[in-house]
Amino acid sequence: MFFRCCLFFILCAFNSAGVAAEQKAHFQLAPAVCMVQNSDDVCQVDVNFEWQIKKAEDVCILRDQTPLKCWQNATEGRFSYKADVQFGTVYSLVNRKTGKQIASAKIKVQSSNTKSQRRRLRTPWSFF
């Protein structure tokens, strides 16, 4: 009896791991970081998307629930987009029929004009 229970759990774990591996997707955007002069500046950047999934689906790339580009019955795609980004922006690869998110990626905005004030590691009166 104990052997059957263990075998059942091992088979269930193996099957669920196979399903998780099946659903993995490759979704990448470049550049992932956009540099601006001041923290409230808008970054204008050409974003290149590349995606690949195992099973053909109808998918779209979304920015804040707004579709940018869609494909029908596809397993891979590439897309370029001129974006105005002020804060970190998340892009998602979503199944068009079900609305289920397959993968996501984010563009981070960094300011080159940050206050870089370092704290002294030792007190001014220290001899060491």
mmCIF file with all atom_site columns, N, CA and C in Angstrom, residues 37 50 53 67 69:
data_model
loop_
_atom_site.group_PDB
_atom_site.id
_atom_site.type_symbol
_atom_site.label_atom_id
_atom_site.label_alt_id
_atom_site.label_comp_id
_atom_site.label_asym_id
_atom_site.label_entity_id
_atom_site.label_seq_id
_atom_site.pdbx_PDB_ins_code
_atom_site.Cartn_x
_atom_site.Cartn_y
_atom_site.Cartn_z
_atom_site.occupancy
_atom_site.B_iso_or_equiv
_atom_site.pdbx_formal_charge
_atom_site.auth_seq_id
_atom_site.auth_comp_id
_atom_site.auth_asym_id
_atom_site.auth_atom_id
_atom_site.pdbx_PDB_model_num
ATOM 1  N N  . GLN A 1 37 ? 18.501 61.903 -18.330 1.00 0.00 ? 37 GLN A N  1
ATOM 2  C CA . GLN A 1 37 ? 19.308 62.887 -17.600 1.00 0.00 ? 37 GLN A CA 1
ATOM 3  C C  . GLN A 1 37 ? 18.745 63.128 -16.198 1.00 0.00 ? 37 GLN A C  1
ATOM 4  N N  . GLU A 1 50 ? 11.381 39.953 -28.856 1.00 0.00 ? 50 GLU A N  1
ATOM 5  C CA . GLU A 1 50 ? 11.582 38.633 -29.454 1.00 0.00 ? 50 GLU A CA 1
ATOM 6  C C  . GLU A 1 50 ? 10.912 37.626 -28.538 1.00 0.00 ? 50 GLU A C  1
ATOM 7  N N  . ILE A 1 53 ? 7.278  30.445 -28.205 1.00 0.00 ? 53 ILE A N  1
ATOM 8  C CA . ILE A 1 53 ? 6.528  29.517 -27.363 1.00 0.00 ? 53 ILE A CA 1
ATOM 9  C C  . ILE A 1 53 ? 6.514  28.154 -28.042 1.00 0.00 ? 53 ILE A C  1
ATOM 10 N N  . PRO A 1 67 ? -2.931 46.546 -26.717 1.00 0.00 ? 67 PRO A N  1
ATOM 11 C CA . PRO A 1 67 ? -2.196 45.693 -27.652 1.00 0.00 ? 67 PRO A CA 1
ATOM 12 C C  . PRO A 1 67 ? -1.309 46.520 -28.586 1.00 0.00 ? 67 PRO A C  1
ATOM 13 N N  . LYS A 1 69 ? 1.017  44.635 -30.860 1.00 0.00 ? 69 LYS A N  1
ATOM 14 C CA . LYS A 1 69 ? 1.161  43.779 -32.050 1.00 0.00 ? 69 LYS A CA 1
ATOM 15 C C  . LYS A 1 69 ? 0.596  42.413 -31.705 1.00 0.00 ? 69 LYS A C  1
#
